[in-house]
């Protein structure tokens, strides 16, 4: 691909000693890792810190566990500073889904109440909302938000589903399937005006957005620190403000059950909390090595380059533009349209993910929305332009052949 056809590739970030940034991670060099957004990647320094903590735990568990709540509370202070929220508002949970489940379990019964979600929502979160609605004897209402919808259209689509029967609104901060933002600040203000509790699924926000809760009015917000923040997996924040948070309890009762929120979350029996304690190490590593502002700018520039390179390759193959009109794009993530025949459903998208990893040696994310398949690009510091150039040159033609074969089996063109 010539430089006249795409933007200039951003220069790779390096470690202080001049080595490639990828050397700070233990990622398999036999694979191209183009899907940071799903499970993240933990820097070696954070892995080493967590291993040290586990050794300490195993050397003297009787000393370790009674002292653990205080150490978790200290970690909360550091993580709250990263998110720019008050430590008294933040509890630590294993992942965003666990935080959502905690909220669902805490809400008072709302007989016949409705729960409003969007058609961009994360599947597990929506399934939890459906279970809660069944317990209420109510139903889930789904706001249909076009992929290309700008802030105004997205706002109107969601607010149109709210009514006096709405007992809870669940809204993505950044959508997983479609890599777009939702106008959570504006919708949150309207939900507050109507007295409707708002739960924001901010799984992808920590690290991508400097201060994700700035200006956002909501009752509950959850975000994964093990995605863009690169903390050990199983580390997420539950931020709760207002009177409803007094009803939040860990999904597992322990000896801190009678403590106030969020202290009651700091003790969870024999749960391995070393990921919580090592999380600040991961965040500090990126800050001290490059600075989070520089990291975010690089990830966004690289995602933009990746979109152009991969999108152009698919367009040349199919004759149809590969880039996608996303109404409220986010930094570090992009969508590229796949050829017809690929990833028309979530099941097909997951199967394609596994096939690409097994046969092409690339970890990539494929999603489906409205019956259309997409590749979700998510760049991090360890990625370089060469990763996406390789995918465009070596993998896109193979995906084109797979798509043609799939259409042939289905009798479509």
mmCIF file of C-alpha atoms in Angstrom:
data_model
loop_
_atom_site.group_PDB
_atom_site.id
_atom_site.type_symbol
_atom_site.label_atom_id
_atom_site.label_comp_id
_atom_site.label_asym_id
_atom_site.label_seq_id
_atom_site.Cartn_x
_atom_site.Cartn_y
_atom_site.Cartn_z
ATOM 1 C CA UNK A 1 0.000 0.000 0.000
ATOM 2 C CA UNK A 2 1.578 3.306 -1.043
ATOM 3 C CA UNK A 3 1.881 6.265 1.292
ATOM 4 C CA UNK A 4 -0.275 8.310 -1.075
ATOM 5 C CA UNK A 5 -3.227 5.999 -0.479
ATOM 6 C CA UNK A 6 -3.158 5.976 3.316
ATOM 7 C CA UNK A 7 -2.057 8.257 6.088
ATOM 8 C CA UNK A 8 1.542 8.017 7.202
ATOM 9 C CA UNK A 9 2.041 5.224 9.676
ATOM 10 C CA UNK A 10 2.702 6.419 13.244
ATOM 11 C CA UNK A 11 6.213 5.719 14.466
ATOM 12 C CA UNK A 12 6.319 2.795 16.933
ATOM 13 C CA UNK A 13 6.720 3.544 20.605
ATOM 14 C CA UNK A 14 9.935 2.298 22.171
ATOM 15 C CA UNK A 15 11.071 1.422 25.668
ATOM 16 C CA UNK A 16 13.570 3.653 27.424
ATOM 17 C CA UNK A 17 16.441 1.419 26.255
ATOM 18 C CA UNK A 18 15.365 1.631 22.621
ATOM 19 C CA UNK A 19 13.744 -1.802 22.410
ATOM 20 C CA UNK A 20 10.315 -2.240 20.820
ATOM 21 C CA UNK A 21 7.436 -1.673 23.222
ATOM 22 C CA UNK A 22 6.261 -5.251 22.676
ATOM 23 C CA UNK A 23 9.297 -6.491 24.623
ATOM 24 C CA UNK A 24 7.591 -5.270 27.791
ATOM 25 C CA UNK A 25 4.897 -7.923 27.311
ATOM 26 C CA UNK A 26 5.094 -11.732 27.143
ATOM 27 C CA UNK A 27 2.846 -12.081 24.101
ATOM 28 C CA UNK A 28 3.477 -15.095 21.864
ATOM 29 C CA UNK A 29 5.743 -13.867 19.032
ATOM 30 C CA UNK A 30 4.307 -16.541 16.744
ATOM 31 C CA UNK A 31 0.961 -14.678 16.717
ATOM 32 C CA UNK A 32 -0.072 -11.234 15.554
ATOM 33 C CA UNK A 33 -2.038 -9.724 18.444
ATOM 34 C CA UNK A 34 -4.649 -7.375 16.966
ATOM 35 C CA UNK A 35 -7.379 -7.779 19.585
ATOM 36 C CA UNK A 36 -6.317 -6.029 22.734
ATOM 37 C CA UNK A 37 -9.901 -4.993 23.439
ATOM 38 C CA UNK A 38 -11.201 -8.431 24.405
ATOM 39 C CA UNK A 39 -8.888 -9.562 27.204
ATOM 40 C CA UNK A 40 -6.094 -7.016 27.336
ATOM 41 C CA UNK A 41 -2.425 -7.890 27.825
ATOM 42 C CA UNK A 42 -0.467 -7.666 31.080
ATOM 43 C CA UNK A 43 3.024 -6.076 31.063
ATOM 44 C CA UNK A 44 5.831 -8.188 32.461
ATOM 45 C CA UNK A 45 6.381 -5.823 35.379
ATOM 46 C CA UNK A 46 2.775 -6.308 36.506
ATOM 47 C CA UNK A 47 3.018 -10.078 36.024
ATOM 48 C CA UNK A 48 6.162 -10.119 38.131
ATOM 49 C CA UNK A 49 4.529 -8.007 40.832
ATOM 50 C CA UNK A 50 1.524 -10.312 40.942
ATOM 51 C CA UNK A 51 3.793 -13.370 41.166
ATOM 52 C CA UNK A 52 5.644 -11.782 44.093
ATOM 53 C CA UNK A 53 2.344 -11.150 45.850
ATOM 54 C CA UNK A 54 1.197 -14.727 45.262
ATOM 55 C CA UNK A 55 4.440 -16.041 46.715
ATOM 56 C CA UNK A 56 3.877 -13.836 49.756
ATOM 57 C CA UNK A 57 0.313 -15.133 50.082
ATOM 58 C CA UNK A 58 1.383 -18.758 49.835
ATOM 59 C CA UNK A 59 4.287 -18.394 52.265
ATOM 60 C CA UNK A 60 2.042 -17.255 55.087
ATOM 61 C CA UNK A 61 -1.681 -17.323 54.296
ATOM 62 C CA UNK A 62 -2.683 -16.818 57.937
ATOM 63 C CA UNK A 63 -0.794 -13.536 57.954
ATOM 64 C CA UNK A 64 -1.831 -12.614 54.409
ATOM 65 C CA UNK A 65 -5.604 -12.823 54.503
ATOM 66 C CA UNK A 66 -6.345 -10.873 57.700
ATOM 67 C CA UNK A 67 -4.150 -8.029 56.401
ATOM 68 C CA UNK A 68 -5.603 -8.155 52.886
ATOM 69 C CA UNK A 69 -8.568 -5.761 53.289
ATOM 70 C CA UNK A 70 -6.266 -2.903 54.221
ATOM 71 C CA UNK A 71 -4.050 -3.576 51.201
ATOM 72 C CA UNK A 72 -7.044 -3.759 48.873
ATOM 73 C CA UNK A 73 -8.290 -0.451 50.280
ATOM 74 C CA UNK A 74 -4.901 1.114 49.515
ATOM 75 C CA UNK A 75 -5.053 -0.218 45.953
ATOM 76 C CA UNK A 76 -8.515 1.278 45.604
ATOM 77 C CA UNK A 77 -7.102 4.706 46.407
ATOM 78 C CA UNK A 78 -4.541 4.405 43.603
ATOM 79 C CA UNK A 79 -7.070 3.081 41.096
ATOM 80 C CA UNK A 80 -9.587 5.773 42.001
ATOM 81 C CA UNK A 81 -6.916 8.387 41.283
ATOM 82 C CA UNK A 82 -6.379 6.870 37.831
ATOM 83 C CA UNK A 83 -10.109 7.031 37.081
ATOM 84 C CA UNK A 84 -10.345 10.470 38.754
ATOM 85 C CA UNK A 85 -13.108 9.459 41.132
ATOM 86 C CA UNK A 86 -13.376 9.513 44.917
ATOM 87 C CA UNK A 87 -12.014 6.364 46.614
ATOM 88 C CA UNK A 88 -15.200 6.235 48.694
ATOM 89 C CA UNK A 89 -17.179 5.749 45.457
ATOM 90 C CA UNK A 90 -15.122 2.844 44.092
ATOM 91 C CA UNK A 91 -15.296 -0.870 44.881
ATOM 92 C CA UNK A 92 -13.190 -3.545 43.207
ATOM 93 C CA UNK A 93 -14.872 -6.445 41.420
ATOM 94 C CA UNK A 94 -13.516 -9.238 39.187
ATOM 95 C CA UNK A 95 -14.854 -7.796 35.925
ATOM 96 C CA UNK A 96 -17.476 -5.463 34.512
ATOM 97 C CA UNK A 97 -20.033 -8.264 34.258
ATOM 98 C CA UNK A 98 -19.570 -9.020 37.957
ATOM 99 C CA UNK A 99 -20.175 -5.360 38.734
ATOM 100 C CA UNK A 100 -23.337 -5.392 36.632
ATOM 101 C CA UNK A 101 -24.532 -8.565 38.375
ATOM 102 C CA UNK A 102 -23.882 -6.892 41.725
ATOM 103 C CA UNK A 103 -26.154 -4.022 40.724
ATOM 104 C CA UNK A 104 -28.872 -6.332 39.419
ATOM 105 C CA UNK A 105 -28.822 -8.240 42.708
ATOM 106 C CA UNK A 106 -29.063 -5.058 44.791
ATOM 107 C CA UNK A 107 -32.022 -3.323 43.193
ATOM 108 C CA UNK A 108 -35.329 -3.400 45.035
ATOM 109 C CA UNK A 109 -38.135 -5.311 43.313
ATOM 110 C CA UNK A 110 -40.001 -3.240 40.753
ATOM 111 C CA UNK A 111 -43.146 -5.278 40.002
ATOM 112 C CA UNK A 112 -43.975 -5.021 36.321
ATOM 113 C CA UNK A 113 -41.036 -2.684 35.767
ATOM 114 C CA UNK A 114 -39.253 -2.333 32.459
ATOM 115 C CA UNK A 115 -35.509 -2.336 31.847
ATOM 116 C CA UNK A 116 -34.267 -0.350 28.865
ATOM 117 C CA UNK A 117 -31.163 -1.534 26.996
ATOM 118 C CA UNK A 118 -29.825 -0.859 23.496
ATOM 119 C CA UNK A 119 -29.216 -3.188 20.584
ATOM 120 C CA UNK A 120 -25.483 -2.480 20.969
ATOM 121 C CA UNK A 121 -25.341 -3.894 24.497
ATOM 122 C CA UNK A 122 -22.903 -6.580 25.621
ATOM 123 C CA UNK A 123 -24.668 -9.940 25.428
ATOM 124 C CA UNK A 124 -24.026 -11.116 28.987
ATOM 125 C CA UNK A 125 -25.173 -7.782 30.415
ATOM 126 C CA UNK A 126 -28.370 -7.882 28.370
ATOM 127 C CA UNK A 127 -29.046 -11.478 29.406
ATOM 128 C CA UNK A 128 -28.692 -10.407 33.036
ATOM 129 C CA UNK A 129 -31.187 -7.612 32.430
ATOM 130 C CA UNK A 130 -33.618 -10.130 30.965
ATOM 131 C CA UNK A 131 -33.322 -12.335 34.058
ATOM 132 C CA UNK A 132 -33.918 -9.350 36.308
ATOM 133 C CA UNK A 133 -36.964 -8.327 34.269
ATOM 134 C CA UNK A 134 -38.395 -11.835 34.649
ATOM 135 C CA UNK A 135 -37.975 -11.598 38.421
ATOM 136 C CA UNK A 136 -39.802 -8.295 38.335
ATOM 137 C CA UNK A 137 -42.559 -9.701 36.176
ATOM 138 C CA UNK A 138 -41.695 -7.008 33.664
ATOM 139 C CA UNK A 139 -39.860 -6.889 30.360
ATOM 140 C CA UNK A 140 -36.808 -5.524 28.565
ATOM 141 C CA UNK A 141 -37.267 -2.738 26.031
ATOM 142 C CA UNK A 142 -34.540 -2.391 23.410
ATOM 143 C CA UNK A 143 -33.628 0.988 21.973
ATOM 144 C CA UNK A 144 -32.545 0.619 18.346
ATOM 145 C CA UNK A 145 -29.600 2.926 17.698
ATOM 146 C CA UNK A 146 -28.304 3.002 14.102
ATOM 147 C CA UNK A 147 -24.573 2.442 13.837
ATOM 148 C CA UNK A 148 -24.154 5.805 12.133
ATOM 149 C CA UNK A 149 -26.302 7.681 14.660
ATOM 150 C CA UNK A 150 -24.741 10.874 15.957
ATOM 151 C CA UNK A 151 -25.193 12.085 19.542
ATOM 152 C CA UNK A 152 -28.610 13.617 18.887
ATOM 153 C CA UNK A 153 -30.055 10.570 17.132
ATOM 154 C CA UNK A 154 -28.634 8.170 19.715
ATOM 155 C CA UNK A 155 -30.044 10.289 22.534
ATOM 156 C CA UNK A 156 -33.475 10.413 20.944
ATOM 157 C CA UNK A 157 -33.525 6.663 20.255
ATOM 158 C CA UNK A 158 -32.784 5.799 23.888
ATOM 159 C CA UNK A 159 -34.997 8.422 25.523
ATOM 160 C CA UNK A 160 -37.920 7.353 23.310
ATOM 161 C CA UNK A 161 -37.976 4.014 25.154
ATOM 162 C CA UNK A 162 -38.157 5.556 28.635
ATOM 163 C CA UNK A 163 -41.505 5.753 30.398
ATOM 164 C CA UNK A 164 -43.075 5.787 33.838
ATOM 165 C CA UNK A 165 -42.701 1.990 33.832
ATOM 166 C CA UNK A 166 -38.904 2.153 33.419
ATOM 167 C CA UNK A 167 -37.226 0.776 36.524
ATOM 168 C CA UNK A 168 -33.654 0.734 35.181
ATOM 169 C CA UNK A 169 -31.686 1.995 32.189
ATOM 170 C CA UNK A 170 -28.558 0.079 31.127
ATOM 171 C CA UNK A 171 -26.287 1.912 28.721
ATOM 172 C CA UNK A 172 -22.844 1.247 27.254
ATOM 173 C CA UNK A 173 -20.193 3.897 27.589
ATOM 174 C CA UNK A 174 -18.259 2.320 24.709
ATOM 175 C CA UNK A 175 -19.983 -0.513 22.886
ATOM 176 C CA UNK A 176 -18.145 -3.811 22.561
ATOM 177 C CA UNK A 177 -19.750 -5.059 19.342
ATOM 178 C CA UNK A 178 -19.709 -1.788 17.408
ATOM 179 C CA UNK A 179 -16.831 0.210 18.943
ATOM 180 C CA UNK A 180 -18.831 3.416 19.352
ATOM 181 C CA UNK A 181 -19.702 5.731 22.200
ATOM 182 C CA UNK A 182 -23.128 6.386 23.584
ATOM 183 C CA UNK A 183 -24.058 9.879 24.867
ATOM 184 C CA UNK A 184 -24.043 8.748 28.485
ATOM 185 C CA UNK A 185 -23.678 12.238 29.964
ATOM 186 C CA UNK A 186 -26.697 13.648 28.163
ATOM 187 C CA UNK A 187 -28.860 10.556 28.627
ATOM 188 C CA UNK A 188 -27.787 10.326 32.264
ATOM 189 C CA UNK A 189 -28.984 13.854 32.940
ATOM 190 C CA UNK A 190 -32.377 13.015 31.459
ATOM 191 C CA UNK A 191 -32.624 9.749 33.393
ATOM 192 C CA UNK A 192 -31.828 11.605 36.621
ATOM 193 C CA UNK A 193 -34.502 14.191 35.832
ATOM 194 C CA UNK A 194 -37.035 11.379 35.457
ATOM 195 C CA UNK A 195 -35.855 9.506 38.561
ATOM 196 C CA UNK A 196 -34.720 6.459 36.555
ATOM 197 C CA UNK A 197 -31.635 4.622 37.863
ATOM 198 C CA UNK A 198 -28.828 4.430 35.291
ATOM 199 C CA UNK A 199 -26.222 1.683 35.079
ATOM 200 C CA UNK A 200 -23.345 2.454 32.690
ATOM 201 C CA UNK A 201 -21.323 -0.432 31.280
ATOM 202 C CA UNK A 202 -17.941 1.218 30.832
ATOM 203 C CA UNK A 203 -15.988 -2.001 30.272
ATOM 204 C CA UNK A 204 -13.716 -0.440 27.614
ATOM 205 C CA UNK A 205 -13.470 3.074 29.050
ATOM 206 C CA UNK A 206 -10.593 2.923 31.616
ATOM 207 C CA UNK A 207 -7.407 3.801 29.770
ATOM 208 C CA UNK A 208 -9.129 4.907 26.566
ATOM 209 C CA UNK A 209 -10.802 7.882 28.252
ATOM 210 C CA UNK A 210 -8.712 9.949 30.641
ATOM 211 C CA UNK A 211 -11.535 10.755 33.064
ATOM 212 C CA UNK A 212 -14.410 8.490 32.021
ATOM 213 C CA UNK A 213 -16.891 9.683 34.657
ATOM 214 C CA UNK A 214 -16.295 13.379 34.184
ATOM 215 C CA UNK A 215 -19.657 15.011 33.556
ATOM 216 C CA UNK A 216 -21.501 11.690 33.691
ATOM 217 C CA UNK A 217 -24.534 11.508 35.980
ATOM 218 C CA UNK A 218 -25.299 7.898 36.817
ATOM 219 C CA UNK A 219 -26.073 5.686 39.786
ATOM 220 C CA UNK A 220 -23.691 2.884 38.845
ATOM 221 C CA UNK A 221 -20.711 2.605 36.496
ATOM 222 C CA UNK A 222 -18.491 -0.405 35.867
ATOM 223 C CA UNK A 223 -15.202 -0.558 33.963
ATOM 224 C CA UNK A 224 -12.498 -3.146 33.328
ATOM 225 C CA UNK A 225 -8.964 -2.195 34.282
ATOM 226 C CA UNK A 226 -7.605 -5.336 32.642
ATOM 227 C CA UNK A 227 -8.428 -4.158 29.121
ATOM 228 C CA UNK A 228 -6.834 -0.879 28.068
ATOM 229 C CA UNK A 229 -5.313 -0.347 31.507
ATOM 230 C CA UNK A 230 -3.353 -3.621 31.136
ATOM 231 C CA UNK A 231 -3.937 -4.644 34.756
ATOM 232 C CA UNK A 232 -3.979 -8.355 35.616
ATOM 233 C CA UNK A 233 -7.178 -9.969 34.391
ATOM 234 C CA UNK A 234 -10.007 -10.045 36.844
ATOM 235 C CA UNK A 235 -9.597 -6.410 37.927
ATOM 236 C CA UNK A 236 -12.501 -4.018 37.477
ATOM 237 C CA UNK A 237 -14.027 -0.975 39.139
ATOM 238 C CA UNK A 238 -17.584 -0.493 40.324
ATOM 239 C CA UNK A 239 -18.303 3.188 40.915
ATOM 240 C CA UNK A 240 -21.533 4.024 42.730
ATOM 241 C CA UNK A 241 -22.895 7.386 43.776
ATOM 242 C CA UNK A 242 -26.083 8.348 45.516
ATOM 243 C CA UNK A 243 -28.399 6.581 47.953
ATOM 244 C CA UNK A 244 -28.817 3.365 45.940
ATOM 245 C CA UNK A 245 -25.229 2.346 46.598
ATOM 246 C CA UNK A 246 -26.012 1.530 50.223
ATOM 247 C CA UNK A 247 -27.720 -1.627 48.935
ATOM 248 C CA UNK A 248 -24.686 -2.855 46.997
ATOM 249 C CA UNK A 249 -23.083 -5.977 48.427
ATOM 250 C CA UNK A 250 -20.477 -8.376 47.051
ATOM 251 C CA UNK A 251 -21.908 -11.417 45.334
ATOM 252 C CA UNK A 252 -20.149 -13.461 48.043
ATOM 253 C CA UNK A 253 -20.777 -12.525 51.676
ATOM 254 C CA UNK A 254 -17.709 -12.413 53.875
ATOM 255 C CA UNK A 255 -16.655 -11.011 57.256
ATOM 256 C CA UNK A 256 -16.863 -7.446 56.009
ATOM 257 C CA UNK A 257 -20.535 -7.829 55.070
ATOM 258 C CA UNK A 258 -21.658 -5.344 57.734
ATOM 259 C CA UNK A 259 -19.119 -2.687 56.733
ATOM 260 C CA UNK A 260 -20.301 0.280 54.674
ATOM 261 C CA UNK A 261 -19.876 0.564 50.922
ATOM 262 C CA UNK A 262 -17.245 0.180 49.474
ATOM 263 C CA UNK A 263 -15.301 -1.312 52.412
ATOM 264 C CA UNK A 264 -17.449 -4.444 52.410
ATOM 265 C CA UNK A 265 -15.988 -5.344 48.987
ATOM 266 C CA UNK A 266 -12.398 -5.367 50.285
ATOM 267 C CA UNK A 267 -12.697 -8.791 51.923
ATOM 268 C CA UNK A 268 -13.818 -11.807 49.911
ATOM 269 C CA UNK A 269 -12.692 -14.839 51.879
ATOM 270 C CA UNK A 270 -9.885 -16.663 50.082
ATOM 271 C CA UNK A 271 -10.324 -14.862 46.775
ATOM 272 C CA UNK A 272 -6.956 -14.280 45.074
ATOM 273 C CA UNK A 273 -6.843 -10.486 45.174
ATOM 274 C CA UNK A 274 -3.271 -10.180 43.900
ATOM 275 C CA UNK A 275 -4.578 -8.802 40.605
ATOM 276 C CA UNK A 276 -6.129 -5.883 42.471
ATOM 277 C CA UNK A 277 -2.866 -5.194 44.281
ATOM 278 C CA UNK A 278 -0.747 -5.427 41.121
ATOM 279 C CA UNK A 279 -3.051 -3.261 39.011
ATOM 280 C CA UNK A 280 -1.393 0.056 40.005
ATOM 281 C CA UNK A 281 1.936 -1.376 38.805
ATOM 282 C CA UNK A 282 0.529 -1.821 35.288
ATOM 283 C CA UNK A 283 -0.969 1.668 35.213
ATOM 284 C CA UNK A 284 2.195 3.250 36.593
ATOM 285 C CA UNK A 285 4.365 1.386 34.069
ATOM 286 C CA UNK A 286 2.575 2.985 31.130
ATOM 287 C CA UNK A 287 2.509 6.406 32.792
ATOM 288 C CA UNK A 288 6.211 6.393 33.686
ATOM 289 C CA UNK A 289 7.392 4.881 30.388
ATOM 290 C CA UNK A 290 5.379 6.906 27.863
ATOM 291 C CA UNK A 291 2.663 8.799 29.698
ATOM 292 C CA UNK A 292 -0.993 7.950 29.300
ATOM 293 C CA UNK A 293 -1.668 10.953 27.090
ATOM 294 C CA UNK A 294 1.056 9.852 24.663
ATOM 295 C CA UNK A 295 -0.167 6.254 24.827
ATOM 296 C CA UNK A 296 -3.753 7.212 23.999
ATOM 297 C CA UNK A 297 -2.658 9.424 21.122
ATOM 298 C CA UNK A 298 -0.502 6.641 19.654
ATOM 299 C CA UNK A 299 -3.274 4.051 19.972
ATOM 300 C CA UNK A 300 -5.740 6.335 18.244
ATOM 301 C CA UNK A 301 -3.385 7.258 15.402
ATOM 302 C CA UNK A 302 -2.501 3.610 14.899
ATOM 303 C CA UNK A 303 -6.161 2.548 14.895
ATOM 304 C CA UNK A 304 -6.866 5.213 12.294
ATOM 305 C CA UNK A 305 -4.003 3.926 10.143
ATOM 306 C CA UNK A 306 -5.138 0.342 10.619
ATOM 307 C CA UNK A 307 -8.666 1.230 9.540
ATOM 308 C CA UNK A 308 -7.384 2.794 6.338
ATOM 309 C CA UNK A 309 -4.977 -0.025 5.491
ATOM 310 C CA UNK A 310 -7.275 -2.947 6.272
ATOM 311 C CA UNK A 311 -10.404 -1.180 5.011
ATOM 312 C CA UNK A 312 -8.690 -0.341 1.710
ATOM 313 C CA UNK A 313 -7.587 -3.956 1.316
ATOM 314 C CA UNK A 314 -11.125 -5.239 1.762
ATOM 315 C CA UNK A 315 -12.454 -2.544 -0.582
ATOM 316 C CA UNK A 316 -9.976 -3.523 -3.292
ATOM 317 C CA UNK A 317 -11.060 -7.120 -2.885
ATOM 318 C CA UNK A 318 -14.822 -6.597 -2.899
ATOM 319 C CA UNK A 319 -15.326 -3.323 -4.714
ATOM 320 C CA UNK A 320 -17.266 -2.060 -1.693
ATOM 321 C CA UNK A 321 -15.829 0.385 0.816
ATOM 322 C CA UNK A 322 -14.457 -1.370 3.889
ATOM 323 C CA UNK A 323 -14.561 1.605 6.226
ATOM 324 C CA UNK A 324 -17.674 2.105 8.334
ATOM 325 C CA UNK A 325 -19.614 5.227 9.294
ATOM 326 C CA UNK A 326 -19.683 5.032 13.094
ATOM 327 C CA UNK A 327 -21.677 7.887 14.558
ATOM 328 C CA UNK A 328 -19.676 8.440 17.735
ATOM 329 C CA UNK A 329 -16.234 6.857 17.239
ATOM 330 C CA UNK A 330 -13.871 6.144 20.102
ATOM 331 C CA UNK A 331 -10.087 6.413 20.387
ATOM 332 C CA UNK A 332 -8.084 3.264 19.760
ATOM 333 C CA UNK A 333 -10.905 1.228 18.200
ATOM 334 C CA UNK A 334 -12.306 1.045 14.669
ATOM 335 C CA UNK A 335 -14.699 -1.105 12.633
ATOM 336 C CA UNK A 336 -14.016 -2.479 9.165
ATOM 337 C CA UNK A 337 -16.751 -4.145 7.134
ATOM 338 C CA UNK A 338 -16.134 -7.771 6.199
ATOM 339 C CA UNK A 339 -17.099 -9.260 2.814
ATOM 340 C CA UNK A 340 -20.629 -10.727 2.682
ATOM 341 C CA UNK A 341 -20.621 -14.320 3.858
ATOM 342 C CA UNK A 342 -18.512 -13.731 6.968
ATOM 343 C CA UNK A 343 -19.686 -13.157 10.566
ATOM 344 C CA UNK A 344 -23.365 -12.623 9.836
ATOM 345 C CA UNK A 345 -24.149 -13.686 13.423
ATOM 346 C CA UNK A 346 -22.354 -13.718 16.768
ATOM 347 C CA UNK A 347 -21.783 -17.460 16.457
ATOM 348 C CA UNK A 348 -20.259 -17.052 13.006
ATOM 349 C CA UNK A 349 -18.115 -14.169 14.239
ATOM 350 C CA UNK A 350 -16.743 -16.262 17.100
ATOM 351 C CA UNK A 351 -16.041 -19.164 14.741
ATOM 352 C CA UNK A 352 -14.183 -16.827 12.397
ATOM 353 C CA UNK A 353 -12.112 -15.508 15.301
ATOM 354 C CA UNK A 354 -11.046 -19.037 16.178
ATOM 355 C CA UNK A 355 -10.310 -19.989 12.572
ATOM 356 C CA UNK A 356 -8.203 -16.886 11.941
ATOM 357 C CA UNK A 357 -6.169 -17.576 15.084
ATOM 358 C CA UNK A 358 -5.696 -21.263 14.262
ATOM 359 C CA UNK A 359 -5.020 -21.021 10.521
ATOM 360 C CA UNK A 360 -3.622 -17.528 9.991
ATOM 361 C CA UNK A 361 -1.830 -16.968 13.303
ATOM 362 C CA UNK A 362 -3.643 -13.723 14.096
ATOM 363 C CA UNK A 363 -5.645 -12.855 17.191
ATOM 364 C CA UNK A 364 -8.418 -10.604 15.909
ATOM 365 C CA UNK A 365 -11.923 -9.584 16.924
ATOM 366 C CA UNK A 366 -14.883 -10.162 14.626
ATOM 367 C CA UNK A 367 -18.367 -8.972 15.455
ATOM 368 C CA UNK A 368 -21.840 -8.939 13.968
ATOM 369 C CA UNK A 369 -24.422 -6.177 14.082
ATOM 370 C CA UNK A 370 -27.660 -6.119 12.153
ATOM 371 C CA UNK A 371 -26.653 -9.216 10.198
ATOM 372 C CA UNK A 372 -23.452 -7.569 8.918
ATOM 373 C CA UNK A 373 -19.993 -8.840 9.833
ATOM 374 C CA UNK A 374 -17.209 -6.534 10.992
ATOM 375 C CA UNK A 375 -13.607 -6.723 12.068
ATOM 376 C CA UNK A 376 -13.087 -4.697 15.239
ATOM 377 C CA UNK A 377 -9.628 -3.184 15.297
ATOM 378 C CA UNK A 378 -8.220 -2.336 18.720
ATOM 379 C CA UNK A 379 -4.660 -1.077 18.919
ATOM 380 C CA UNK A 380 -2.399 -0.839 21.940
ATOM 381 C CA UNK A 381 1.134 0.326 22.628
ATOM 382 C CA UNK A 382 2.771 -2.955 21.632
ATOM 383 C CA UNK A 383 1.133 -2.883 18.183
ATOM 384 C CA UNK A 384 2.827 -1.333 15.153
ATOM 385 C CA UNK A 385 1.770 -0.394 11.641
ATOM 386 C CA UNK A 386 3.467 -3.560 10.378
ATOM 387 C CA UNK A 387 0.886 -5.683 12.212
ATOM 388 C CA UNK A 388 -1.958 -4.231 10.172
ATOM 389 C CA UNK A 389 0.003 -4.124 6.931
ATOM 390 C CA UNK A 390 0.654 -7.829 7.372
ATOM 391 C CA UNK A 391 -3.029 -8.517 7.955
ATOM 392 C CA UNK A 392 -4.020 -6.488 4.890
ATOM 393 C CA UNK A 393 -1.498 -8.168 2.608
ATOM 394 C CA UNK A 394 -1.552 -11.749 3.899
ATOM 395 C CA UNK A 395 -4.925 -12.323 5.587
ATOM 396 C CA UNK A 396 -7.469 -10.200 3.727
ATOM 397 C CA UNK A 397 -7.131 -12.272 0.508
ATOM 398 C CA UNK A 398 -7.710 -15.458 2.513
ATOM 399 C CA UNK A 399 -10.772 -13.975 4.202
ATOM 400 C CA UNK A 400 -12.039 -12.992 0.772
ATOM 401 C CA UNK A 401 -11.725 -16.600 -0.390
ATOM 402 C CA UNK A 402 -13.477 -17.849 2.752
ATOM 403 C CA UNK A 403 -16.302 -15.377 2.161
ATOM 404 C CA UNK A 404 -16.723 -16.466 -1.447
ATOM 405 C CA UNK A 405 -16.798 -20.094 -0.371
ATOM 406 C CA UNK A 406 -19.428 -19.359 2.278
ATOM 407 C CA UNK A 407 -21.596 -17.519 -0.232
ATOM 408 C CA UNK A 408 -21.261 -20.408 -2.650
ATOM 409 C CA UNK A 409 -22.473 -22.879 -0.025
ATOM 410 C CA UNK A 410 -25.450 -20.653 0.660
ATOM 411 C CA UNK A 411 -26.225 -20.027 -2.965
ATOM 412 C CA UNK A 412 -25.729 -16.261 -2.657
ATOM 413 C CA UNK A 413 -23.490 -13.829 -4.505
#
